[in-house]
CSV table of C-alpha atoms in Angstrom, one decimal:
chain,number,residue,atom,x,y,z
A,1,UNK,CA,72.5,-2.6,38.9
A,2,UNK,CA,69.7,0.4,37.9
A,3,UNK,CA,67.3,1.9,40.1
A,4,UNK,CA,63.8,0.4,39.5
A,5,UNK,CA,60.0,0.3,41.0
A,6,UNK,CA,58.8,-3.6,42.0
A,7,UNK,CA,55.6,-4.6,43.0
A,8,UNK,CA,55.7,-7.0,46.0
A,9,UNK,CA,52.8,-9.0,45.7
A,10,UNK,CA,51.5,-9.8,49.6
A,11,UNK,CA,54.0,-7.5,50.7
A,12,UNK,CA,52.8,-7.7,54.4
A,13,UNK,CA,52.8,-11.7,54.4
A,14,UNK,CA,55.1,-13.8,56.5
A,15,UNK,CA,56.9,-14.5,53.3
A,16,UNK,CA,56.5,-11.7,50.5
A,17,UNK,CA,57.5,-9.5,53.8
A,18,UNK,CA,61.0,-10.6,53.3
A,19,UNK,CA,61.7,-9.7,50.1
A,20,UNK,CA,60.8,-6.4,51.0
A,21,UNK,CA,63.6,-4.9,52.9
A,22,UNK,CA,66.2,-7.3,50.4
A,23,UNK,CA,64.8,-5.1,46.9
A,24,UNK,CA,65.2,-1.6,49.5
A,25,UNK,CA,68.9,-2.5,50.7
A,26,UNK,CA,69.8,-3.0,46.7
A,27,UNK,CA,68.1,0.5,45.8
A,28,UNK,CA,64.4,-1.0,44.4
A,29,UNK,CA,61.8,1.1,44.9
A,30,UNK,CA,59.3,-1.1,46.5
A,31,UNK,CA,55.5,-1.1,46.0
A,32,UNK,CA,53.5,-3.8,48.1
A,33,UNK,CA,50.2,-5.0,46.9
A,34,UNK,CA,48.0,-5.8,49.8
A,35,UNK,CA,44.7,-5.9,50.5
A,36,UNK,CA,43.5,-3.1,53.1
A,37,UNK,CA,45.2,-0.4,55.3
A,38,UNK,CA,46.5,-2.4,58.2
A,39,UNK,CA,48.5,-4.2,55.4
A,40,UNK,CA,50.2,-1.6,53.8
A,41,UNK,CA,51.2,-0.2,57.4
A,42,UNK,CA,53.0,-3.7,57.6
A,43,UNK,CA,54.5,-3.4,54.6
A,44,UNK,CA,55.6,0.0,55.3
A,45,UNK,CA,57.5,-0.8,58.1
A,46,UNK,CA,59.4,-3.5,56.4
A,47,UNK,CA,60.5,-1.0,53.9
A,48,UNK,CA,57.9,-0.6,50.9
A,49,UNK,CA,58.1,3.0,49.9
A,50,UNK,CA,54.5,2.6,48.2
A,51,UNK,CA,51.5,0.4,48.2
A,52,UNK,CA,49.2,-0.5,46.3
A,53,UNK,CA,45.2,-1.4,47.5
A,54,UNK,CA,44.4,-4.7,45.2
A,55,UNK,CA,43.2,-8.1,45.1
A,56,UNK,CA,44.7,-11.2,42.9
A,57,UNK,CA,40.6,-11.7,42.1
A,58,UNK,CA,40.4,-7.9,40.7
A,59,UNK,CA,42.1,-7.1,36.9
A,60,UNK,CA,41.2,-3.5,37.2
A,61,UNK,CA,43.6,-3.2,40.7
A,62,UNK,CA,46.0,-5.7,39.1
A,63,UNK,CA,46.6,-3.2,36.4
A,64,UNK,CA,46.5,0.1,38.3
A,65,UNK,CA,48.9,-1.5,40.4
A,66,UNK,CA,51.3,-2.1,37.9
A,67,UNK,CA,51.5,0.9,36.5
A,68,UNK,CA,55.1,2.2,36.0
A,69,UNK,CA,56.3,-1.0,37.7
A,70,UNK,CA,59.7,-2.7,36.3
A,71,UNK,CA,59.7,-5.8,38.1
A,72,UNK,CA,57.2,-8.3,39.8
A,73,UNK,CA,57.5,-10.1,43.1
A,74,UNK,CA,54.7,-13.1,43.1
A,75,UNK,CA,54.0,-15.7,45.7
A,76,UNK,CA,50.8,-17.3,45.5
A,77,UNK,CA,48.1,-17.7,48.0
A,78,UNK,CA,49.4,-21.2,50.1
A,79,UNK,CA,46.5,-23.8,49.2
A,80,UNK,CA,43.7,-21.7,47.5
A,81,UNK,CA,41.5,-23.7,45.0
A,82,UNK,CA,42.6,-21.1,42.4
A,83,UNK,CA,46.1,-20.4,43.1
A,84,UNK,CA,47.1,-22.0,39.7
A,85,UNK,CA,44.8,-19.1,38.0
A,86,UNK,CA,46.0,-16.2,40.5
A,87,UNK,CA,49.3,-16.5,39.4
A,88,UNK,CA,48.8,-16.8,35.6
A,89,UNK,CA,46.3,-14.2,36.1
A,90,UNK,CA,49.2,-11.9,37.2
A,91,UNK,CA,51.7,-12.7,34.4
A,92,UNK,CA,49.1,-11.6,32.2
A,93,UNK,CA,48.8,-8.5,34.1
A,94,UNK,CA,52.2,-7.7,34.0
A,95,UNK,CA,52.6,-8.7,30.7
A,96,UNK,CA,50.1,-6.2,29.6
A,97,UNK,CA,51.7,-3.6,31.6
A,98,UNK,CA,55.3,-4.0,30.2
A,99,UNK,CA,56.8,-5.4,32.9
A,100,UNK,CA,60.4,-6.1,32.2
A,101,UNK,CA,61.4,-9.3,35.0
A,102,UNK,CA,58.9,-11.3,37.3
A,103,UNK,CA,60.2,-13.5,40.4
A,104,UNK,CA,57.6,-16.2,40.5
A,105,UNK,CA,58.6,-18.0,44.1
A,106,UNK,CA,57.0,-21.7,43.0
A,107,UNK,CA,58.5,-25.0,44.8
A,108,UNK,CA,60.9,-27.5,44.8
A,109,UNK,CA,59.8,-30.6,42.3
A,110,UNK,CA,56.7,-28.6,40.9
A,111,UNK,CA,56.6,-31.4,38.4
A,112,UNK,CA,55.6,-33.9,41.4
A,113,UNK,CA,52.3,-33.7,39.8
A,114,UNK,CA,51.2,-36.0,43.1
A,115,UNK,CA,50.9,-33.2,45.4
A,116,UNK,CA,48.3,-30.5,44.3
A,117,UNK,CA,50.3,-27.5,46.2
A,118,UNK,CA,53.4,-28.6,43.3
A,119,UNK,CA,51.4,-29.1,40.8
A,120,UNK,CA,49.4,-25.5,41.2
A,121,UNK,CA,53.0,-24.1,40.1
A,122,UNK,CA,53.0,-25.4,36.6
A,123,UNK,CA,50.9,-23.2,34.6
A,124,UNK,CA,52.3,-20.4,36.0
A,125,UNK,CA,55.7,-21.3,35.3
A,126,UNK,CA,54.6,-22.2,31.9
A,127,UNK,CA,52.6,-19.1,31.2
A,128,UNK,CA,56.0,-17.3,32.0
A,129,UNK,CA,57.9,-19.5,29.7
A,130,UNK,CA,55.7,-17.3,26.9
A,131,UNK,CA,55.1,-14.1,28.8
A,132,UNK,CA,58.4,-12.3,26.5
A,133,UNK,CA,59.6,-11.1,30.0
A,134,UNK,CA,62.6,-11.7,31.5
A,135,UNK,CA,61.7,-13.8,34.3
A,136,UNK,CA,63.0,-16.3,37.2
A,137,UNK,CA,61.8,-19.3,39.0
A,138,UNK,CA,62.7,-20.3,42.4
A,139,UNK,CA,61.7,-23.4,43.8
A,140,UNK,CA,62.4,-23.5,48.1
A,141,UNK,CA,61.9,-27.1,49.6
A,142,UNK,CA,60.3,-26.8,52.8
A,143,UNK,CA,61.1,-23.7,55.1
A,144,UNK,CA,62.7,-23.2,58.2
A,145,UNK,CA,59.7,-20.8,59.0
A,146,UNK,CA,57.4,-23.6,59.7
A,147,UNK,CA,60.2,-25.0,62.2
A,148,UNK,CA,59.4,-20.9,63.7
A,149,UNK,CA,55.8,-21.3,63.9
A,150,UNK,CA,55.8,-24.3,66.1
A,151,UNK,CA,59.0,-22.5,68.2
A,152,UNK,CA,56.1,-21.4,71.1
A,153,UNK,CA,54.8,-24.9,71.4
A,154,UNK,CA,58.5,-26.2,71.7
A,155,UNK,CA,59.0,-23.6,74.5
A,156,UNK,CA,56.1,-25.0,76.1
A,157,UNK,CA,56.0,-28.7,75.5
A,158,UNK,CA,59.7,-29.7,74.8
A,159,UNK,CA,58.7,-31.4,72.4
A,160,UNK,CA,58.5,-30.8,68.5
A,161,UNK,CA,56.2,-32.4,67.1
A,162,UNK,CA,55.0,-32.9,63.0
A,163,UNK,CA,52.4,-35.4,61.4
A,164,UNK,CA,54.7,-38.0,59.8
A,165,UNK,CA,57.3,-39.9,60.9
A,166,UNK,CA,60.3,-38.6,62.7
A,167,UNK,CA,63.1,-40.6,60.9
A,168,UNK,CA,61.8,-39.1,57.6
A,169,UNK,CA,64.6,-36.9,56.0
A,170,UNK,CA,63.7,-33.6,54.6
A,171,UNK,CA,65.9,-30.8,53.7
A,172,UNK,CA,64.6,-27.3,54.5
A,173,UNK,CA,65.7,-23.3,53.2
A,174,UNK,CA,65.7,-20.3,55.0
A,175,UNK,CA,63.1,-18.0,53.5
A,176,UNK,CA,65.5,-15.3,53.9
A,177,UNK,CA,67.3,-16.9,51.5
A,178,UNK,CA,64.9,-17.2,49.0
A,179,UNK,CA,64.5,-13.1,49.4
A,180,UNK,CA,67.7,-12.4,48.7
A,181,UNK,CA,68.0,-15.1,45.7
A,182,UNK,CA,64.7,-12.7,44.7
A,183,UNK,CA,66.0,-9.5,45.0
A,184,UNK,CA,68.8,-10.5,43.0
A,185,UNK,CA,67.0,-11.6,40.4
A,186,UNK,CA,65.0,-8.3,40.6
A,187,UNK,CA,67.5,-5.7,40.5
A,188,UNK,CA,70.3,-7.8,37.9
A,189,UNK,CA,70.3,-10.0,35.3
A,190,UNK,CA,72.7,-12.5,36.6
A,191,UNK,CA,69.8,-14.8,37.6
A,192,UNK,CA,67.5,-14.4,34.1
A,193,UNK,CA,65.7,-16.7,32.7
A,194,UNK,CA,66.9,-19.2,35.4
A,195,UNK,CA,64.8,-22.1,37.3
A,196,UNK,CA,66.4,-22.7,40.7
A,197,UNK,CA,65.8,-25.5,43.9
A,198,UNK,CA,67.0,-23.5,46.6
A,199,UNK,CA,67.8,-25.9,50.1
A,200,UNK,CA,70.5,-25.4,52.3
A,201,UNK,CA,72.9,-28.5,53.5
A,202,UNK,CA,71.9,-31.2,54.8
A,203,UNK,CA,68.5,-33.7,54.9
A,204,UNK,CA,68.1,-33.5,59.1
A,205,UNK,CA,65.6,-35.9,60.1
A,206,UNK,CA,62.7,-34.9,63.4
A,207,UNK,CA,65.3,-36.6,65.8
A,208,UNK,CA,68.7,-34.6,64.7
A,209,UNK,CA,66.0,-31.2,64.9
A,210,UNK,CA,65.6,-31.8,68.2
A,211,UNK,CA,69.0,-32.3,69.2
A,212,UNK,CA,69.9,-29.2,68.1
A,213,UNK,CA,67.0,-27.8,69.4
A,214,UNK,CA,68.1,-29.2,73.1
A,215,UNK,CA,71.9,-27.7,72.1
A,216,UNK,CA,70.5,-24.8,71.5
A,217,UNK,CA,68.2,-24.3,74.7
A,218,UNK,CA,70.5,-26.0,77.0
A,219,UNK,CA,67.2,-28.5,78.2
A,220,UNK,CA,65.7,-31.3,76.1
A,221,UNK,CA,63.6,-31.5,73.1
A,222,UNK,CA,62.0,-34.5,72.2
A,223,UNK,CA,60.8,-35.1,68.8
A,224,UNK,CA,57.0,-35.7,68.6
A,225,UNK,CA,55.0,-38.0,65.8
A,226,UNK,CA,51.5,-37.2,66.2
A,227,UNK,CA,48.6,-38.8,64.2
A,228,UNK,CA,47.8,-36.2,61.4
A,229,UNK,CA,44.1,-35.8,63.3
A,230,UNK,CA,46.2,-34.4,66.7
A,231,UNK,CA,48.3,-32.5,65.2
A,232,UNK,CA,45.4,-30.5,63.0
A,233,UNK,CA,43.6,-30.2,66.4
A,234,UNK,CA,46.4,-28.6,68.4
A,235,UNK,CA,47.3,-26.3,65.4
A,236,UNK,CA,47.2,-22.5,65.6
A,237,UNK,CA,45.4,-20.8,63.7
A,238,UNK,CA,43.0,-23.6,62.4
A,239,UNK,CA,43.9,-24.5,59.2
A,240,UNK,CA,41.0,-24.8,56.8
A,241,UNK,CA,39.6,-27.6,55.2
A,242,UNK,CA,41.0,-27.8,51.6
A,243,UNK,CA,44.6,-26.7,53.1
A,244,UNK,CA,43.9,-29.8,55.7
A,245,UNK,CA,43.2,-32.4,52.6
A,246,UNK,CA,46.3,-31.3,50.8
A,247,UNK,CA,49.1,-31.1,53.7
A,248,UNK,CA,47.8,-34.4,54.6
A,249,UNK,CA,49.1,-35.6,51.1
A,250,UNK,CA,52.4,-33.9,52.0
A,251,UNK,CA,53.2,-35.3,54.8
A,252,UNK,CA,51.8,-38.9,53.1
A,253,UNK,CA,54.6,-37.5,51.1
A,254,UNK,CA,57.6,-37.1,53.7
A,255,UNK,CA,56.4,-40.4,54.8
A,256,UNK,CA,57.0,-42.4,52.1
A,257,UNK,CA,59.9,-40.6,50.4
A,258,UNK,CA,60.9,-37.6,52.6
A,259,UNK,CA,61.5,-34.5,50.9
A,260,UNK,CA,65.4,-34.8,49.4
A,261,UNK,CA,67.5,-31.5,48.0
A,262,UNK,CA,70.7,-30.2,47.4
A,263,UNK,CA,72.0,-27.2,48.5
A,264,UNK,CA,74.5,-26.7,45.7
A,265,UNK,CA,72.0,-24.6,43.5
A,266,UNK,CA,71.7,-22.2,46.8
A,267,UNK,CA,75.0,-21.8,47.2
A,268,UNK,CA,75.7,-20.5,43.5
A,269,UNK,CA,73.0,-18.0,43.5
A,270,UNK,CA,73.8,-16.7,46.8
A,271,UNK,CA,77.4,-16.6,47.0
A,272,UNK,CA,77.6,-18.3,50.0
A,273,UNK,CA,76.6,-20.8,51.9
A,274,UNK,CA,73.1,-20.9,52.8
A,275,UNK,CA,71.9,-20.0,56.2
A,276,UNK,CA,71.9,-23.0,58.3
A,277,UNK,CA,68.9,-25.2,60.5
A,278,UNK,CA,71.7,-24.9,63.3
A,279,UNK,CA,72.0,-21.1,62.7
A,280,UNK,CA,68.0,-21.0,62.5
A,281,UNK,CA,67.0,-22.8,65.7
A,282,UNK,CA,69.8,-20.4,67.7
A,283,UNK,CA,68.0,-17.6,66.1
A,284,UNK,CA,65.2,-18.7,68.0
A,285,UNK,CA,66.7,-19.6,70.7
A,286,UNK,CA,68.0,-16.5,71.4
A,287,UNK,CA,64.6,-14.6,71.5
A,288,UNK,CA,63.3,-11.7,69.9
């Protein structure tokens, strides 16, 4: 491992923010790309030593943010209409700046073009393959942190609700494991030029997840199966109309096919078992 400066896109965000401390622990200097001073404070608290104020839609700010950078971690803005374009622009900006390593947080089964949020990753992956940079593509499945976002509702109602059949089996992964994989790739060569689907063990349905919640809390939790419209009405914070249209297609896909995945790759990448859903729910139940 060699010390380097890594630009983390969205370093104050719910997911990229988990990459910052992983890089810092490995001796990298983290430069957080954020949009304002409030986000800068969050990134610094997470371990960012430097801050670059900028916008993915502003070429000049990207060029400035990338000066002197050895590596880039990029995760696109979820469900943005120009997500693919923004990702390609970042790849091009990194190439212009002479960046050596680039890690892209993509999605499992990006070639499932029936889902726009999957297909939007393909142009970015293609740009990396032609960039000349040492690159690593991480392809996580559905994130355990989405369960974390629903946890206050579980505590309040005793119901874990998602708007697709409770018998649908969906692979999950803790984004902290994705963040660790990103840090491994950005501070060494072991994952160079690889594309890695990342999943934890098991394909739990919602009834099984509710059972884990019941055991962790010591009280019953039921598996809810709301209509999409009812789930939308209860969502906090509310989603934008484009996000809702894409999410509805994702949930319809889960209803028809589930979201299978395999933990073998994550185990090989991390050199250990990936974090389990049982352990994640246990952390939620234990509180802050």
